[in-house]
Coordinates of C-alpha atoms and ligand atoms in Angstrom, one line a residue:
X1 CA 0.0 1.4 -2.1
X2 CA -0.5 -1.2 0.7
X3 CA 2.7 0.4 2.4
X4 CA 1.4 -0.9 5.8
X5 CA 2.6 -4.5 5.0
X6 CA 5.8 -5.0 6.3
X7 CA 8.4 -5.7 2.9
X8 CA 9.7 -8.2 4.9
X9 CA 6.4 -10.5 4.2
X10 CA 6.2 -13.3 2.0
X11 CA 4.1 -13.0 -0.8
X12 CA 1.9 -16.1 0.7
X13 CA 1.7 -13.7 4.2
X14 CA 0.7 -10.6 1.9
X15 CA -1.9 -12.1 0.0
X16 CA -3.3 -14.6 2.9
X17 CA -4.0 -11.2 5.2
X18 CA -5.0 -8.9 2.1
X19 CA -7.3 -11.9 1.3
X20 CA -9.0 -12.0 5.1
X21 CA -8.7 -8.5 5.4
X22 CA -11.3 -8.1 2.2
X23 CA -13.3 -11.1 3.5
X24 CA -13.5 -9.5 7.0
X25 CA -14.3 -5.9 6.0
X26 CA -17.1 -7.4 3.8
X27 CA -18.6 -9.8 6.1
X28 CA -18.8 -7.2 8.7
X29 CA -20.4 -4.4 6.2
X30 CA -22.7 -6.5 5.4
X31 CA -23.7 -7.5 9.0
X32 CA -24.0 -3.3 9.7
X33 CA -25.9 -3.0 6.8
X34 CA -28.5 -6.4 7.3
X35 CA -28.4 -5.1 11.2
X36 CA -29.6 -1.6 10.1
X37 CA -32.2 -3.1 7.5
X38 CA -33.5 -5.6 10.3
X39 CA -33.9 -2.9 12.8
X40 CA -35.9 0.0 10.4
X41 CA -38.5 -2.9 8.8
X42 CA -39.3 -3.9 12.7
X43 CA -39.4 -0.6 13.9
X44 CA -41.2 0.3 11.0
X45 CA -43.8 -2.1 12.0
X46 CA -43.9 -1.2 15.4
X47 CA -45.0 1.6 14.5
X48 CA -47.2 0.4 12.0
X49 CA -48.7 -1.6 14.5
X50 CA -48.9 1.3 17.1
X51 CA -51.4 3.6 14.4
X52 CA -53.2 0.2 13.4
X53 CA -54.1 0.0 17.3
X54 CA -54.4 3.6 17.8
X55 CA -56.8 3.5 14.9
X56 CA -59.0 0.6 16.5
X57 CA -59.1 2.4 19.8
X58 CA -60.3 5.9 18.0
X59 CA -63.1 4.0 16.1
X60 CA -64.1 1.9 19.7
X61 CA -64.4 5.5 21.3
X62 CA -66.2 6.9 18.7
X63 CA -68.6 4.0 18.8
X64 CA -69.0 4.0 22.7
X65 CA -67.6 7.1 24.1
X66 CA -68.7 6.6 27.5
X67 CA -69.2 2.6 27.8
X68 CA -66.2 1.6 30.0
X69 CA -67.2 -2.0 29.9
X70 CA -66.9 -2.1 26.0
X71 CA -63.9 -0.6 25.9
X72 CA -62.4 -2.6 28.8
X73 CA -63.2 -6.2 27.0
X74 CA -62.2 -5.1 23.1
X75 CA -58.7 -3.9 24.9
X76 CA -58.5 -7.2 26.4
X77 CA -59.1 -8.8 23.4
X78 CA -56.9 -7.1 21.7
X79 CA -53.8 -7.7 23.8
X80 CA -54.3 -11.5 24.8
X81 CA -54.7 -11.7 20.5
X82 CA -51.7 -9.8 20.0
X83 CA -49.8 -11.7 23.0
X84 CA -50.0 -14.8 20.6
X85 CA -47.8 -13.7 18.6
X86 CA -45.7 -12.3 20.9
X87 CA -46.4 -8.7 20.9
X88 CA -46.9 -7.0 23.9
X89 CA -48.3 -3.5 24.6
X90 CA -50.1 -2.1 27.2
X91 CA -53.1 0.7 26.2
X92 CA -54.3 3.6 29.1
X93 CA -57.3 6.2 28.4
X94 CA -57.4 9.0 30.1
X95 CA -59.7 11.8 30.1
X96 CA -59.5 15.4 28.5
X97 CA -57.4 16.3 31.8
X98 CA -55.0 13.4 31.7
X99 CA -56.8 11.4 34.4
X100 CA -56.7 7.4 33.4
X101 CA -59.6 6.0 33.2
X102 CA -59.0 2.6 32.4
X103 CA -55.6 1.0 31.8
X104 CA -54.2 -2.0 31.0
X105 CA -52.7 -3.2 34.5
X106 CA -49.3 -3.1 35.4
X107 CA -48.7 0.2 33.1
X108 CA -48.0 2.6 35.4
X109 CA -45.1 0.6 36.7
X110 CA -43.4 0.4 33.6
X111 CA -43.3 4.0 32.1
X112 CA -44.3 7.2 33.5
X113 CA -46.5 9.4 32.1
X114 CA -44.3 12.0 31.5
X115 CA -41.8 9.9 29.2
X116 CA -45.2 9.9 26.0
X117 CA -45.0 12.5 23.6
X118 CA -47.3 15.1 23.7
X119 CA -50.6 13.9 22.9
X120 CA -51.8 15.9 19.8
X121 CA -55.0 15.7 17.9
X122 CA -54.2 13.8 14.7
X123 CA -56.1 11.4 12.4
X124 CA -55.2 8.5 10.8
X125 CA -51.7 6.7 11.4
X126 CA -49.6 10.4 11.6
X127 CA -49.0 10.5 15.2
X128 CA -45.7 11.0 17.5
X129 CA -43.6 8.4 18.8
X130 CA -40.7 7.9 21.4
X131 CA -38.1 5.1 22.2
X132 CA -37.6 4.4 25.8
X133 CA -36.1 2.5 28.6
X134 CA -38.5 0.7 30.9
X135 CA -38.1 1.0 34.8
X136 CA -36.8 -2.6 34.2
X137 CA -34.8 -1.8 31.6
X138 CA -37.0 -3.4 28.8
X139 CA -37.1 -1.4 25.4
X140 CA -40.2 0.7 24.7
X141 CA -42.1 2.2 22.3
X142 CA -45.1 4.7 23.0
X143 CA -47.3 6.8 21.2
X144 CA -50.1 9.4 22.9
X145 CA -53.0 10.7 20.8
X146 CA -56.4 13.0 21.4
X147 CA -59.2 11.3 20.2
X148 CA -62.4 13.4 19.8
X149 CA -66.1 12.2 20.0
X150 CA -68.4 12.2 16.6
X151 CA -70.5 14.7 17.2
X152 CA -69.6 18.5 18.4
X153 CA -69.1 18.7 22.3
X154 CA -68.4 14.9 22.8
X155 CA -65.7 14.8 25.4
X156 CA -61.9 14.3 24.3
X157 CA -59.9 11.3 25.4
X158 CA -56.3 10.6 25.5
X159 CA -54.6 7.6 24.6
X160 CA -51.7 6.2 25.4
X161 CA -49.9 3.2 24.0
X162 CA -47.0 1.2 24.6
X163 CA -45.7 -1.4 23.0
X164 CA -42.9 -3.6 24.8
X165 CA -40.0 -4.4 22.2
X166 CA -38.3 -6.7 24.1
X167 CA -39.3 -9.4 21.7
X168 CA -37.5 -7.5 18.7
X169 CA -34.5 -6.7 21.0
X170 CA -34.5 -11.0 21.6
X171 CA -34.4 -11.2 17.6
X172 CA -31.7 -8.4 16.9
X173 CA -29.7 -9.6 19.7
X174 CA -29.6 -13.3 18.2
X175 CA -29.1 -11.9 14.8
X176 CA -26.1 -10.0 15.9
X177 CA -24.9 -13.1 18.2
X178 CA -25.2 -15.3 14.7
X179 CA -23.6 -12.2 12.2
X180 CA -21.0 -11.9 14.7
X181 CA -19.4 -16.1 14.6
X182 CA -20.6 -15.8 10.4
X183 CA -17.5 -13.1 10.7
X184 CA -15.2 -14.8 12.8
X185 CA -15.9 -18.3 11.0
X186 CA -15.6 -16.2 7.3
X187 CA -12.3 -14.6 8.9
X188 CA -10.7 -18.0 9.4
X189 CA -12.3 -20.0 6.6
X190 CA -11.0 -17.1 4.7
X191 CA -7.4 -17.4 5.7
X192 CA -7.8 -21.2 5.6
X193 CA -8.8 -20.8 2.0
X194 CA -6.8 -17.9 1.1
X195 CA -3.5 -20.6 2.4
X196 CA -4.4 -23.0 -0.2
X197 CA -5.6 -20.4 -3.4
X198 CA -2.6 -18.6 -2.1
X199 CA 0.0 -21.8 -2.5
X200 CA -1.9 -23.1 -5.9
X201 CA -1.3 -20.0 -7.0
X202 CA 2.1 -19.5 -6.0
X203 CA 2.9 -23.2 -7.2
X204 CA 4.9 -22.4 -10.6
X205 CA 7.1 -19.9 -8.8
X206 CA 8.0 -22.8 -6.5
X207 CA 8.8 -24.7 -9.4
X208 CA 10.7 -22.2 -10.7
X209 CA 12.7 -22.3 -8.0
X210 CA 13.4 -25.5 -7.8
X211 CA 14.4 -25.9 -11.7
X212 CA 16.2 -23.0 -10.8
X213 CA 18.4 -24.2 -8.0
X214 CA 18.7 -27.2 -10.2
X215 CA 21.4 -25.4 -12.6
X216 CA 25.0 -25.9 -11.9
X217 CA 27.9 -25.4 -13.1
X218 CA 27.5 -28.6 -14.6
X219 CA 24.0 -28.2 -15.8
X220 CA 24.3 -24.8 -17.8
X221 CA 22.4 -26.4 -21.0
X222 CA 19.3 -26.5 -19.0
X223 CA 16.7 -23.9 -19.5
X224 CA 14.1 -22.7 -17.1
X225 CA 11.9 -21.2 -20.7
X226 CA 11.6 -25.0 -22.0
X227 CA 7.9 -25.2 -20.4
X228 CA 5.0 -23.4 -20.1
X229 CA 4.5 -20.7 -17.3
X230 CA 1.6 -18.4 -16.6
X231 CA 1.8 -15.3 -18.3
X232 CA 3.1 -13.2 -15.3
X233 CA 6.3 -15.3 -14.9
X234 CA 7.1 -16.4 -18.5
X235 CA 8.9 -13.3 -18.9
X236 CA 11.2 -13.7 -15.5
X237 CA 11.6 -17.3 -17.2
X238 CA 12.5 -15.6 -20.5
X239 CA 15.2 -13.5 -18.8
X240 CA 16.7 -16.0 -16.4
X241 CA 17.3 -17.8 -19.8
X242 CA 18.7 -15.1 -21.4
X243 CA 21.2 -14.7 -18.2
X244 CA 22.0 -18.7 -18.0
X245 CA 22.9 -18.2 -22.2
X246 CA 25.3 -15.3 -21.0
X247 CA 26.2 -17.2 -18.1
X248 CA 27.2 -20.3 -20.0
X249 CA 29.4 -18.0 -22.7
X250 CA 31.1 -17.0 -20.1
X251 CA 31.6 -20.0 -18.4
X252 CA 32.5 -21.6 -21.8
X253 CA 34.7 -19.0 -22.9
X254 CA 36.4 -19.1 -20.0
X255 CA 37.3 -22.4 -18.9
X256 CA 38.5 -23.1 -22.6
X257 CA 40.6 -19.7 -21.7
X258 CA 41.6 -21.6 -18.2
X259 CA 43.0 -24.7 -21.0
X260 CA 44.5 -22.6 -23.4
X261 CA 46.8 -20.6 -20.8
X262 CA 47.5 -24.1 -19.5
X263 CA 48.2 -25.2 -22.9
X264 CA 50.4 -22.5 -23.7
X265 CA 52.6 -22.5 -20.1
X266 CA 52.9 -26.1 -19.9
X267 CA 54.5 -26.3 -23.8
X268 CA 57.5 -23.8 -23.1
X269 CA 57.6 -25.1 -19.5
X270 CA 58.1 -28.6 -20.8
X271 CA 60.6 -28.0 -23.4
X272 CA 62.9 -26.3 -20.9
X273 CA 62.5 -29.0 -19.2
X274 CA 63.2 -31.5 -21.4
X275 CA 66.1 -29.5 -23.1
X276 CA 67.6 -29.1 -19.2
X277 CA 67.1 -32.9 -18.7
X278 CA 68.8 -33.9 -21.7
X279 CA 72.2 -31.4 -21.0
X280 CA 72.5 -32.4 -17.7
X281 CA 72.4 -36.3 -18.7
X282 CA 76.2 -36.6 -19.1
X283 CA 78.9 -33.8 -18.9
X284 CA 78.9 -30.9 -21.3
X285 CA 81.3 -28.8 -23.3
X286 CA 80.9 -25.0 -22.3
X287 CA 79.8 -24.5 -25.7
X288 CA 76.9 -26.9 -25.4
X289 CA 75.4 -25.7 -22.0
X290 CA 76.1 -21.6 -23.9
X291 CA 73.7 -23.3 -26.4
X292 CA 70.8 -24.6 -24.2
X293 CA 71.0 -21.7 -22.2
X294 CA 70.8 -19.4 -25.3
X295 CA 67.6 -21.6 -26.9
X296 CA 66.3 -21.6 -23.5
X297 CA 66.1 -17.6 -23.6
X298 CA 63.9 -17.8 -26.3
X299 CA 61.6 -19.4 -24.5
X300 CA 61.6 -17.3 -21.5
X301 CA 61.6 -14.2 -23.4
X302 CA 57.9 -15.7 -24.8
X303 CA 56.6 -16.9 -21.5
X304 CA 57.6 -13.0 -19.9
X305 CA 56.0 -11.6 -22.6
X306 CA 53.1 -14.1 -22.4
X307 CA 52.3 -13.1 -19.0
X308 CA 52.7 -9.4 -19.4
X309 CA 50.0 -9.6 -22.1
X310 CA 48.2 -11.7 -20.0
X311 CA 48.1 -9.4 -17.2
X312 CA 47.4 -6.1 -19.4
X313 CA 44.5 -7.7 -20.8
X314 CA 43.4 -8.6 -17.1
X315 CA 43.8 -5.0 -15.9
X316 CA 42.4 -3.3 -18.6
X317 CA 39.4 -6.4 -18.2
X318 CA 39.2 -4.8 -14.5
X319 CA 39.2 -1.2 -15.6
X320 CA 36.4 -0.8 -18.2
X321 CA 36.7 3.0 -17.7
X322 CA 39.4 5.7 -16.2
X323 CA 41.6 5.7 -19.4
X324 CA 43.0 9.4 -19.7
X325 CA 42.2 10.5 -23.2
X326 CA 43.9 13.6 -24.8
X327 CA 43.9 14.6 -28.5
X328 CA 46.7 12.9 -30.2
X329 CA 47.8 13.3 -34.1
X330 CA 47.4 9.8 -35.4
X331 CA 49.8 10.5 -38.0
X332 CA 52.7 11.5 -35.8
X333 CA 52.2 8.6 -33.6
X334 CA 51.6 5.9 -36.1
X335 CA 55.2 7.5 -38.1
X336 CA 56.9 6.8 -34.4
X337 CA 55.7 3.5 -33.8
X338 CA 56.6 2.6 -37.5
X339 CA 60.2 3.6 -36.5
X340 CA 60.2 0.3 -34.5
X341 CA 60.2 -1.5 -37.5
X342 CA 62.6 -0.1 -39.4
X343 CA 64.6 -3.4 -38.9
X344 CA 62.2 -5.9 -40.6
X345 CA 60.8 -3.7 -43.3
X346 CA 64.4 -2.9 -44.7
X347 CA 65.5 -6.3 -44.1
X348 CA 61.9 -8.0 -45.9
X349 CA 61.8 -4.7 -48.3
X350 CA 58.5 -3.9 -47.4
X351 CA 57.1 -0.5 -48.6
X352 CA 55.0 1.7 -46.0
X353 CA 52.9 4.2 -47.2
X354 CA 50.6 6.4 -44.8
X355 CA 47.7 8.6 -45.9
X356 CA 45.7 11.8 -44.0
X357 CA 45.8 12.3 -40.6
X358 CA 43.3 12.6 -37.8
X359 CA 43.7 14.6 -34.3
X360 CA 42.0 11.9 -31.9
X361 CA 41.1 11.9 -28.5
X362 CA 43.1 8.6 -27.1
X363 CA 45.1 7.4 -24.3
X364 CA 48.5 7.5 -26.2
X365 CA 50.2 4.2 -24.6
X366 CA 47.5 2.3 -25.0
X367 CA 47.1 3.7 -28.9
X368 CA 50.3 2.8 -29.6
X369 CA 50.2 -0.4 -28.3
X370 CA 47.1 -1.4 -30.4
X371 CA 49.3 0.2 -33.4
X372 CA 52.0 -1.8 -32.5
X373 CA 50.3 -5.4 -32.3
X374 CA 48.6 -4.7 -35.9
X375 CA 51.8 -3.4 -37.3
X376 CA 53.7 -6.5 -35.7
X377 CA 50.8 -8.8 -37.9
X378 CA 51.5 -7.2 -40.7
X379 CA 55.2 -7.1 -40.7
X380 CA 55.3 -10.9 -39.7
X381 CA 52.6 -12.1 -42.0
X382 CA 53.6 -10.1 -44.9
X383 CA 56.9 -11.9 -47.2
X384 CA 59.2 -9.8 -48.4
X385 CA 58.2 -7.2 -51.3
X386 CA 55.1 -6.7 -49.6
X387 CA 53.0 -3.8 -49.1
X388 CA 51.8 -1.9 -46.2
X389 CA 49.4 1.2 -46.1
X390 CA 48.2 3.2 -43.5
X391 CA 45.1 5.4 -44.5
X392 CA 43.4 7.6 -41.7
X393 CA 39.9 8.4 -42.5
X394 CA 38.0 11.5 -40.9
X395 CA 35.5 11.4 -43.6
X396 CA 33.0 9.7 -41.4
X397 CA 30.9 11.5 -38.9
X398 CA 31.0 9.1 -35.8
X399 CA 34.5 7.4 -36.1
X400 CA 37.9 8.7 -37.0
X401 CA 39.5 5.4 -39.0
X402 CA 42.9 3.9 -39.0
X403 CA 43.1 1.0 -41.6
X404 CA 46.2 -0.5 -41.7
X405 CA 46.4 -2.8 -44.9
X406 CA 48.8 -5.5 -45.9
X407 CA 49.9 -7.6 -48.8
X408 CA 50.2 -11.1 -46.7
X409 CA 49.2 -14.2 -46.2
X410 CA 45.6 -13.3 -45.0
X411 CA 43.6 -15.2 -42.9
X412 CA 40.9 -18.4 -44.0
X413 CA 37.4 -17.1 -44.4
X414 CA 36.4 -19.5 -41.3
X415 CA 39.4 -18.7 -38.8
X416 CA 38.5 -15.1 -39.2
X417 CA 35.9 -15.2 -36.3
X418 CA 38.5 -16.7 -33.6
X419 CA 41.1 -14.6 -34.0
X420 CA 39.9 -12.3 -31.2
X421 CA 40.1 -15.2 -28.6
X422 CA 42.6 -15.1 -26.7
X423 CA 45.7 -17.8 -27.9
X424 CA 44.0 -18.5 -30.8
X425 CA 46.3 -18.8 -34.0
X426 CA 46.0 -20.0 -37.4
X427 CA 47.9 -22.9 -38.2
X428 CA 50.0 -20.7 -41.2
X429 CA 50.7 -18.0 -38.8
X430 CA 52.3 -20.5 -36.2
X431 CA 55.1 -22.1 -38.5
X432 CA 55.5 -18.4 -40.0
X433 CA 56.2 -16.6 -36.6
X434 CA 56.2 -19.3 -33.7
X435 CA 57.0 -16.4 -30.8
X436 CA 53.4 -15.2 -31.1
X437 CA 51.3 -15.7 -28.5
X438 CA 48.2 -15.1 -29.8
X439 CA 47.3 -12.6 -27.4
X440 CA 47.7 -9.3 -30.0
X441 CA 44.1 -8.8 -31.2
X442 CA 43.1 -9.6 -27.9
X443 CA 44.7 -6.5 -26.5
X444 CA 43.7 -4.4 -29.9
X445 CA 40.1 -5.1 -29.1
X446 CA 40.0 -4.7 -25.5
X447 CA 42.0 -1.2 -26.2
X448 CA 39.3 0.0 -28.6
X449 CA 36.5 -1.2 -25.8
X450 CA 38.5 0.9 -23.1
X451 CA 37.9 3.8 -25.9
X452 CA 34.2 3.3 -26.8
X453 CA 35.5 2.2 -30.7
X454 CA 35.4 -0.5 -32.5
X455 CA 38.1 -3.0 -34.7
X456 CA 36.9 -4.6 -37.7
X457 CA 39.0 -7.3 -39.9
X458 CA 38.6 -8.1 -43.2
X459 CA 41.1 -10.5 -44.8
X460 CA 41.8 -12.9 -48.0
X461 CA 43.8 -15.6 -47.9
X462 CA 46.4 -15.1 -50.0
X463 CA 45.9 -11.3 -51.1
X464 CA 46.0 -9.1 -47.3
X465 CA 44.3 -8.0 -44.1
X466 CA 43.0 -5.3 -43.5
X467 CA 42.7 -3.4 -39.9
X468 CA 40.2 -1.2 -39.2
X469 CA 40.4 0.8 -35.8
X470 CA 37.2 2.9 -35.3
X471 CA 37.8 6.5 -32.6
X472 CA 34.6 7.8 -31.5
X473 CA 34.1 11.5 -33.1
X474 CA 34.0 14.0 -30.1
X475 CA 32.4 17.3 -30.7
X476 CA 35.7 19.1 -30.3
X477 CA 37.2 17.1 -32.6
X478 CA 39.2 19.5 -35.3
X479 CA 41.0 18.0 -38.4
X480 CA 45.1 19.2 -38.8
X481 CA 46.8 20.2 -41.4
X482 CA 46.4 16.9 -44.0
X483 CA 50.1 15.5 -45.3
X484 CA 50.2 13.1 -47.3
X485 CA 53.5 11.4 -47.7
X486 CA 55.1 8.3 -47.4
X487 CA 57.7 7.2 -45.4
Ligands
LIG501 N1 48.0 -9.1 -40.8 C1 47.7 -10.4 -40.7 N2 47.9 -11.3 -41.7 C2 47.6 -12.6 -41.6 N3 47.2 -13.2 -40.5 C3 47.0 -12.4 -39.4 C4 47.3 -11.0 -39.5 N4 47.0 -10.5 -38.2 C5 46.6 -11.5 -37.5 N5 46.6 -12.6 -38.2 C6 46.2 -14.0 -37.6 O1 45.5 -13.8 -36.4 C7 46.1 -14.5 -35.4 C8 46.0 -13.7 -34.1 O2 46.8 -12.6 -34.1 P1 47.4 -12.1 -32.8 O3 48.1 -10.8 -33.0 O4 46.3 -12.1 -31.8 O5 48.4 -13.2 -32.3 P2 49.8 -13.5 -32.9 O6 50.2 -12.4 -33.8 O7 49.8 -14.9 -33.4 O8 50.7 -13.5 -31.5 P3 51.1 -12.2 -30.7 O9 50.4 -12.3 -29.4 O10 52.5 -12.3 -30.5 O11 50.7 -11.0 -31.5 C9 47.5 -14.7 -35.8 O12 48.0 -15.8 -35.2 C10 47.3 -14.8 -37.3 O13 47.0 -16.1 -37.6
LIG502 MG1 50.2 -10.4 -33.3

């Protein structure tokens, strides 16, 4: 629709020339139409007016068929009568042959005789006419009738009448001259007026644009929803609200990210520093600078591993799809990564117990490192004597589930929500194990994302966690052999 208007218009421009257009095209139909009405009634009367005179003249015949004089002085009353109101028209008789007998003068110049319609014999108003041009290019309108005498044998005359139109030509002509400025005045009082309903109307989206341009950074609180709009942009309000609520998340999530790392750089950073400062404040023994050097380690070994996790989580931020999955049995892979641990479970005599098995479709570096930074939780936050199980569910029909259970510490009720954010840690888990980085769940969740699954935590203080890692089903999904055995 409307594809003539160029999309580069504003929607003032559209509606300004949609608006004069539709003004236009009915000012001017309604000129045609008034135009054609104003024409049919006045030709309609000419000709009205024509029979009325044709009638008078056929009832003067018939009264004095052969007195000349009496016809000559009615016709001459007739037209000085009708030349008071401006109508003009000039009247011949002629006998049975077409000879004229009398005429009004000045007749002959202006029409010939052959331009009449055939004279017929009629009665009453039903006679012929024809339009014409006269010599001098006046507009003209004649009729030609054969009267007949009373009485059988009286002689036939023909009459002839024309009636000059000029004076209806004036009145159309001045109409048209007047319709013709009411449509060029209505075309640009319609585009003045279509300007100003066009920018009242338009007013709230200008608001909206200014509100709009009025959130910054520093402004994200504001809302462009908090006040009333008309009902056609309330919902554009709606969404740019729901888009500044995302926005501000973001913006939120991620300058408070932006302090974190800077937290979490700067304290290593500054204990090196501090540490390097102190040693190099008087001479050391050998043994002494093999000490800082050694503590110092430490803290490199956490700052490297710091930014590797830092950086995976930004690729796989930057790669929300492209993962190569191929089917992987879970049980097998979880019993390899557990071999990691062998270490800290003998040395903390933690018992491992894993139950069923799954054949999943995963990306197996990226599986085993989610295993790993669940397993790493629950070795570190589980004392020694503790108890770790991993149980992989098929049972459902959407996800395959790996839940990794532990006897630890747990996590508070209210710390439970955070401990997807990146750096966060609970104030337990960073006396317990101060390496961490608080990056692990991080990179378990955005793993699962890069999969389509889900991880799900439920924890109690005191009692255990418990990890659950949600694969999507695939259709081609089968289930291997089930073994269940510790290890
Ligand atoms: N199994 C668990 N038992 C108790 N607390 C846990 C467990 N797993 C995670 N947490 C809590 O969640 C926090 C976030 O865990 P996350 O793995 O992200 O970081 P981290 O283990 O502290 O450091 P790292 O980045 O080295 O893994 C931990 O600091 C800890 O407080
Ligand atoms: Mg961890």
């Amino acid at each position: 629709m409307l594809t003539f208007i160029p999309r580069s218009w504003s929607i003032s421009k559209r509606l300004i020339f949609l608006y004069t257009v539709t003004v236009c095209l009915i000012l001017t139909f309604s000129g045609f139409f008034l135009d054609w009405v104003l024409r049919t009634d006045m030709e309609r009367e000419d000709r009205q007016f024509l029979a009325a005179e044709l009638q008078s003249i056929r009832i003067l015949l018939r009264e004095y068929p052969s007195d000349i004089q009496a016809w000559k002085a009615e016709i001459e009353r007739e037209t000085y009568a009708a030349a008071s109101t401006f109508i003009k028209y000039y009247v011949r008789i002629s006998d049975e042959r077409g000879r004229s007998i009398i005429e009004t003068p000045g007749m002959a110049q202006i029409v010939g005789n052959s331009q009449f319609p055939k004279a017929v014999r009629t009665s009453g108003t039903s006679v012929e006419y024809t339009k014409t041009i006269s010599c001098d290019g006046k507009p003209l309108l004649l009729t030609a009738a054969i009267v007949e005498g009373y009485r059988v044998g009286d002689t036939e005359r023909i009459v002839q009448i024309v009636l000059d139109m000029s004076h209806e030509a004036a009145i159309i002509n001045d109409y048209r001259q007047k319709v013709t400025f009411v449509i060029i005045g209505g075309i640009l009082i319609s585009a003045l007026l279509g300007f100003f309903i066009t920018r009242a109307g338009l007013r709230p989206i200008r608001e909206m644009t200014r509100k709009v341009q009025g959130i910054t950074p520093e402004k994200l609180k504001e809302r462009v929803g908090d006040r009333k709009w008309p009902a056609e942009i309330s919902s554009l309000a709606n969404t740019f609200d729901k888009m500044l609520d995302r926005l501000e998340e973001s913006f939120t999530s991620l300058s408070s990210f932006s302090a974190d790392l800077a937290h979490e750089l700067r304290t290593p950073i500054n204990n090196l520093r501090g540490e390097t400062e102190v040693i190099l404040s008087r001479t050391r023994t050998d043994e002494e600078y093999r000490q800082v050097l050694m503590s110092g380690l430490e803290e490199y070994e956490r700052l490297s591993r710091t930014i590797e996790n830092l950086l995976f989580l930004a690729r796989s931020d930057s790669r929300k799809s492209g993962i190569s999955l191929s089917p992987m049995n879970v049980r097998q892979e979880v019993a390899e990564v557990l071999e990691y641990y062998d270490a800290i479970r003998e040395e903390n005599d933690i018992s491992v117990t894993i139950a069923g098995n799954a054949l999943v479709a995963a990306d197996k570096t990226l599986f085993r490192r989610a295993l790993a930074n669940i397993l790493s939780n629950a070795f570190q936050y589980t004392p020694c004597k503790g108890k770790i199980t991993i149980s992989i569910d098929s049972s459902s029909k959407i996800y395959h589930k790996i839940i990794i259970t532990d006897t630890g510490i747990g996590i508070e009720h209210e710390n439970l929500s955070r401990i997807f954010d990146r750096f966060y840690r609970t104030p337990k888990a960073r006396s317990l194990y101060p390496q961490g980085t608080g990056l692990g769940f991080s990179i378990v969740k955005s793993i699962m994302e890069l999969h389509g699954g889900t991880v799900m935590v439920k924890s109690e203080p005191g009692s255990g966690t418990s990890v659950t890692l949600g694969f999507p089903r695939r259709s081609d999904d089968t289930a291997p052999d089930l073994d269940i055995r510790g290890v």
